[in-house]
mmCIF file of C-alpha atoms in Angstrom:
data_model
loop_
_atom_site.group_PDB
_atom_site.id
_atom_site.type_symbol
_atom_site.label_atom_id
_atom_site.label_comp_id
_atom_site.label_asym_id
_atom_site.label_seq_id
_atom_site.Cartn_x
_atom_site.Cartn_y
_atom_site.Cartn_z
ATOM 1 C CA MET A 83 47.861 -33.424 -25.660
ATOM 2 C CA ARG A 84 48.346 -29.724 -26.467
ATOM 3 C CA ARG A 85 45.665 -29.623 -28.603
ATOM 4 C CA PHE A 86 43.300 -30.935 -25.847
ATOM 5 C CA SER A 87 45.135 -28.841 -23.182
ATOM 6 C CA ALA A 88 44.435 -26.048 -25.437
ATOM 7 C CA TRP A 89 40.612 -26.631 -26.243
ATOM 8 C CA LYS A 90 40.291 -27.414 -22.189
ATOM 9 C CA THR A 91 41.749 -23.861 -21.057
ATOM 10 C CA ASP A 92 39.468 -22.391 -23.823
ATOM 11 C CA ASN A 93 36.341 -24.078 -22.798
ATOM 12 C CA LEU A 94 37.214 -23.185 -18.952
ATOM 13 C CA TRP A 95 37.442 -19.634 -19.903
ATOM 14 C CA ARG A 96 34.269 -19.837 -21.604
ATOM 15 C CA ILE A 97 32.595 -21.223 -18.645
ATOM 16 C CA ALA A 98 34.256 -18.536 -16.157
ATOM 17 C CA LEU A 99 32.775 -15.871 -18.381
ATOM 18 C CA LEU A 100 29.560 -17.428 -18.561
ATOM 19 C CA TRP A 101 29.298 -17.691 -14.799
ATOM 20 C CA LEU A 102 30.588 -14.253 -14.450
ATOM 21 C CA VAL A 103 27.747 -12.773 -16.709
ATOM 22 C CA MET A 104 25.275 -14.664 -14.953
ATOM 23 C CA VAL A 105 26.373 -13.430 -11.732
ATOM 24 C CA TRP A 106 26.451 -9.756 -13.018
ATOM 25 C CA GLY A 107 23.197 -10.174 -14.299
ATOM 26 C CA VAL A 108 21.497 -11.480 -11.198
ATOM 27 C CA SER A 109 23.115 -8.870 -9.108
ATOM 28 C CA GLY A 110 21.788 -6.350 -11.577
ATOM 29 C CA ALA A 111 18.493 -7.541 -11.171
ATOM 30 C CA MET A 112 18.504 -7.591 -7.342
ATOM 31 C CA ALA A 113 19.866 -3.976 -7.261
ATOM 32 C CA GLN A 114 16.655 -2.621 -8.912
ATOM 33 C CA PRO A 115 14.727 -0.717 -6.494
ATOM 34 C CA TYR A 116 11.151 -2.032 -6.017
ATOM 35 C CA HIS A 117 8.389 0.688 -7.514
ATOM 36 C CA ILE A 118 5.270 1.333 -5.741
ATOM 37 C CA ARG A 119 2.249 0.080 -7.258
ATOM 38 C CA PRO A 120 -1.582 0.848 -6.458
ATOM 39 C CA GLY A 121 -3.097 -1.692 -4.119
ATOM 40 C CA ASP A 122 0.416 -1.410 -1.980
ATOM 41 C CA VAL A 123 -0.247 -0.835 1.979
ATOM 42 C CA LEU A 124 2.643 1.590 3.138
ATOM 43 C CA ARG A 125 3.928 1.930 6.916
ATOM 44 C CA ILE A 126 4.795 5.453 7.385
ATOM 45 C CA GLU A 127 6.785 6.299 10.682
ATOM 46 C CA VAL A 128 7.681 9.900 11.749
ATOM 47 C CA LEU A 129 10.557 9.687 14.545
ATOM 48 C CA GLU A 130 9.892 13.324 15.876
ATOM 49 C CA ASP A 131 6.097 12.974 15.701
ATOM 50 C CA PRO A 132 4.560 9.142 16.543
ATOM 51 C CA GLU A 133 0.980 10.284 16.238
ATOM 52 C CA LEU A 134 1.843 10.682 12.662
ATOM 53 C CA ASN A 135 2.723 6.769 12.427
ATOM 54 C CA ARG A 136 0.236 4.992 10.143
ATOM 55 C CA SER A 137 -0.084 2.616 7.361
ATOM 56 C CA VAL A 138 -1.877 4.033 4.005
ATOM 57 C CA LEU A 139 -3.181 2.464 1.220
ATOM 58 C CA VAL A 140 -1.922 3.478 -2.380
ATOM 59 C CA THR A 141 -5.138 4.152 -4.087
ATOM 60 C CA PRO A 142 -6.127 2.960 -7.797
ATOM 61 C CA ASP A 143 -4.999 6.173 -9.153
ATOM 62 C CA GLY A 144 -1.540 5.781 -7.524
ATOM 63 C CA ARG A 145 -1.879 8.485 -4.561
ATOM 64 C CA ILE A 146 -1.518 8.226 -0.542
ATOM 65 C CA SER A 147 -2.657 10.865 1.820
ATOM 66 C CA VAL A 148 -1.173 11.643 5.022
ATOM 67 C CA PRO A 149 -2.015 14.139 7.820
ATOM 68 C CA MET A 150 0.140 17.353 7.698
ATOM 69 C CA ALA A 151 1.521 16.194 4.067
ATOM 70 C CA GLY A 152 -1.514 15.904 2.240
ATOM 71 C CA THR A 153 -1.902 14.215 -0.867
ATOM 72 C CA MET A 154 0.889 12.884 -3.009
ATOM 73 C CA ARG A 155 1.441 10.664 -5.842
ATOM 74 C CA ALA A 156 3.431 7.322 -5.079
ATOM 75 C CA SER A 157 2.626 4.752 -7.582
ATOM 76 C CA GLY A 158 5.818 4.203 -9.649
ATOM 77 C CA GLN A 159 8.204 5.606 -7.237
ATOM 78 C CA PRO A 160 10.842 4.048 -5.457
ATOM 79 C CA ILE A 161 10.474 3.963 -1.667
ATOM 80 C CA GLU A 162 13.207 6.213 -1.244
ATOM 81 C CA ALA A 163 11.667 9.151 -3.312
ATOM 82 C CA VAL A 164 8.310 8.636 -1.484
ATOM 83 C CA GLN A 165 10.250 9.046 2.054
ATOM 84 C CA ARG A 166 11.942 12.315 0.471
ATOM 85 C CA GLY A 167 8.956 13.416 -0.555
ATOM 86 C CA LEU A 168 7.055 13.333 2.537
ATOM 87 C CA ALA A 169 9.725 14.707 4.625
ATOM 88 C CA GLY A 170 10.124 17.838 2.344
ATOM 89 C CA ARG A 171 6.030 18.244 2.820
ATOM 90 C CA LEU A 172 6.742 17.537 6.859
ATOM 91 C CA ALA A 173 9.315 19.811 6.914
ATOM 92 C CA ALA A 174 7.605 23.081 7.554
ATOM 93 C CA ALA A 175 5.889 21.528 10.690
ATOM 94 C CA PHE A 176 9.098 20.781 12.397
ATOM 95 C CA THR A 177 11.980 23.071 13.623
ATOM 96 C CA ASN A 178 14.425 20.607 12.287
ATOM 97 C CA PRO A 179 14.275 18.155 8.832
ATOM 98 C CA PRO A 180 12.182 15.200 10.181
ATOM 99 C CA ASN A 181 13.348 11.719 9.713
ATOM 100 C CA VAL A 182 10.829 9.953 7.792
ATOM 101 C CA PHE A 183 10.715 6.163 7.282
ATOM 102 C CA VAL A 184 8.902 4.404 4.641
ATOM 103 C CA SER A 185 8.267 0.892 3.970
ATOM 104 C CA VAL A 186 6.119 -1.621 2.120
ATOM 105 C CA GLU A 187 3.791 -3.202 4.708
ATOM 106 C CA ARG A 188 2.018 -5.268 1.959
ATOM 107 C CA LEU A 189 1.806 -5.634 -1.526
ATOM 108 C CA ALA A 190 -1.124 -5.449 -3.754
ATOM 109 C CA ASP A 191 -2.871 -8.499 -4.631
ATOM 110 C CA PRO A 192 -3.038 -9.000 -8.352
ATOM 111 C CA ARG A 193 -5.773 -11.496 -7.996
ATOM 112 C CA LEU A 194 -8.200 -12.895 -5.500
ATOM 113 C CA ASP A 195 -7.054 -16.098 -3.744
ATOM 114 C CA VAL A 196 -10.089 -18.410 -4.585
ATOM 115 C CA GLY A 197 -8.492 -20.964 -2.054
ATOM 116 C CA HIS A 198 -10.177 -24.452 -1.451
ATOM 117 C CA ALA A 199 -12.775 -25.907 -3.824
ATOM 118 C CA GLY A 200 -15.952 -25.047 -2.331
ATOM 119 C CA ALA A 201 -14.901 -21.826 -0.394
ATOM 120 C CA PRO A 202 -17.287 -18.696 -1.099
ATOM 121 C CA GLU A 203 -16.076 -16.433 -3.473
ATOM 122 C CA LEU A 204 -14.596 -12.894 -1.810
ATOM 123 C CA ILE A 205 -15.174 -9.379 -3.348
ATOM 124 C CA SER A 206 -12.532 -6.664 -3.207
ATOM 125 C CA VAL A 207 -13.463 -3.653 -1.168
ATOM 126 C CA TYR A 208 -10.607 -0.687 -0.812
ATOM 127 C CA VAL A 209 -10.265 1.363 2.474
ATOM 128 C CA MET A 210 -8.177 4.281 2.819
ATOM 129 C CA GLY A 211 -7.562 7.331 4.930
ATOM 130 C CA GLU A 212 -7.989 7.119 8.551
ATOM 131 C CA ALA A 213 -8.921 3.755 9.095
ATOM 132 C CA ASN A 214 -6.854 1.531 11.470
ATOM 133 C CA SER A 215 -6.254 -0.952 8.843
ATOM 134 C CA PRO A 216 -6.655 0.544 5.461
ATOM 135 C CA GLY A 217 -6.032 -1.635 2.526
ATOM 136 C CA LEU A 218 -7.594 -3.987 0.354
ATOM 137 C CA LEU A 219 -10.363 -5.937 2.054
ATOM 138 C CA LYS A 220 -11.557 -9.512 0.812
ATOM 139 C CA ILE A 221 -15.094 -9.906 2.320
ATOM 140 C CA PRO A 222 -17.751 -12.031 1.565
ATOM 141 C CA PRO A 223 -20.666 -10.648 -0.967
ATOM 142 C CA ASN A 224 -23.552 -9.044 1.017
ATOM 143 C CA THR A 225 -20.922 -7.581 3.837
ATOM 144 C CA SER A 226 -22.844 -4.549 5.215
ATOM 145 C CA VAL A 227 -21.111 -1.100 5.763
ATOM 146 C CA LEU A 228 -20.848 -1.776 9.611
ATOM 147 C CA GLN A 229 -19.511 -5.131 9.079
ATOM 148 C CA ALA A 230 -16.850 -3.488 6.805
ATOM 149 C CA PHE A 231 -16.119 -1.190 9.348
ATOM 150 C CA ALA A 232 -15.331 -4.040 11.911
ATOM 151 C CA ALA A 233 -13.209 -5.726 9.435
ATOM 152 C CA MET A 234 -10.963 -2.523 8.984
ATOM 153 C CA GLY A 235 -10.574 -2.303 12.645
ATOM 154 C CA GLY A 236 -12.700 0.662 13.062
ATOM 155 C CA PHE A 237 -10.941 4.347 13.036
ATOM 156 C CA THR A 238 -7.961 6.373 13.929
ATOM 157 C CA LYS A 239 -8.240 9.229 16.402
ATOM 158 C CA PHE A 240 -7.811 11.563 13.387
ATOM 159 C CA ALA A 241 -10.939 10.145 11.645
ATOM 160 C CA ALA A 242 -13.781 12.361 10.639
ATOM 161 C CA ILE A 243 -16.308 9.613 11.436
ATOM 162 C CA LYS A 244 -19.140 11.841 10.407
ATOM 163 C CA ARG A 245 -17.917 12.567 6.827
ATOM 164 C CA ILE A 246 -17.507 9.141 6.038
ATOM 165 C CA GLN A 247 -17.705 8.085 2.179
ATOM 166 C CA LEU A 248 -18.424 5.170 -0.001
ATOM 167 C CA ARG A 249 -17.203 5.563 -3.725
ATOM 168 C CA ARG A 250 -19.189 3.466 -6.242
ATOM 169 C CA ALA A 251 -18.050 4.171 -9.840
ATOM 170 C CA ALA A 252 -19.230 7.906 -9.984
ATOM 171 C CA GLN A 253 -21.565 7.723 -7.056
ATOM 172 C CA ILE A 254 -20.472 9.141 -3.509
ATOM 173 C CA VAL A 255 -22.902 7.825 -0.697
ATOM 174 C CA PRO A 256 -22.010 10.157 2.670
ATOM 175 C CA LEU A 257 -21.925 7.912 6.007
ATOM 176 C CA ASN A 258 -22.171 9.261 9.133
ATOM 177 C CA TYR A 259 -20.785 6.359 11.750
ATOM 178 C CA ARG A 260 -22.889 8.207 14.558
ATOM 179 C CA HIS A 261 -25.969 7.587 12.737
ATOM 180 C CA ILE A 262 -25.033 4.112 11.870
ATOM 181 C CA GLU A 263 -23.825 3.478 15.270
ATOM 182 C CA ALA A 264 -27.627 4.394 16.478
ATOM 183 C CA GLY A 265 -28.936 2.381 14.186
ATOM 184 C CA SER A 266 -29.456 3.944 10.698
ATOM 185 C CA GLN A 267 -30.480 2.037 7.783
ATOM 186 C CA ALA A 268 -26.824 3.013 6.076
ATOM 187 C CA ALA A 269 -25.702 0.128 8.112
ATOM 188 C CA HIS A 270 -26.950 -2.654 6.453
ATOM 189 C CA MET A 271 -26.048 -1.075 2.953
ATOM 190 C CA LYS A 272 -24.472 -3.847 1.049
ATOM 191 C CA LEU A 273 -20.930 -3.523 -0.463
ATOM 192 C CA ARG A 274 -20.214 -4.326 -3.992
ATOM 193 C CA GLU A 275 -16.934 -5.499 -6.009
ATOM 194 C CA GLY A 276 -14.374 -2.464 -6.371
ATOM 195 C CA ASP A 277 -16.564 -0.175 -3.845
ATOM 196 C CA VAL A 278 -13.653 2.117 -2.155
ATOM 197 C CA ILE A 279 -14.425 3.434 1.417
ATOM 198 C CA VAL A 280 -12.841 6.717 2.399
ATOM 199 C CA VAL A 281 -12.258 7.919 5.721
ATOM 200 C CA PRO A 282 -11.239 11.458 5.827
ATOM 201 C CA GLN A 283 -9.036 13.429 8.347
ATOM 202 C CA ARG A 284 -10.682 15.449 10.967
ATOM 203 C CA ARG A 285 -10.571 19.062 10.688
ATOM 204 C CA LEU A 286 -9.364 21.488 13.283
ATOM 205 C CA PHE A 287 -12.244 21.805 16.061
ATOM 206 C CA GLU A 288 -14.377 18.842 14.474
#
């Protein structure tokens, strides 16, 4: 009986130790901060100036662009680091250090969701800058530029709509929304997989 009791006690200690190791391991994994990736959409809010609140796309090269803060690297960094970086860049525009809050609004999609059998295949188009819904657009093939503008919800009031760019590999195609709205042939240009629509910020007095 003593030998059985000792064996039982020893095994109970082993089970308890194994359980503690598992708990610590899970807790450690949960404590790891999320690191931002290209394709993520971040929500930025500035308490002192709600006009700066927006959703921004982390571009394929890992950067984000925010009015008054410029362009900065976000990919590979935890949210808190991006938050601090933006607050530091915006500080010069405020009397007191601004309160900046950053969150992940939408995670990057590693692949397209094909969906049900027989559903049309979609292409990926990125939208960045002063669009109302920047990020990754999943659109049908042969979607036109004008249709893509509608899919991204139009433009913010900071948008320089006469200087929009369509970036396709090494090619940059200028797009003037005023001309497109008036019936320009550019409205019917078909988008391709991997195209990037860049809506720059309006300059002063533009």
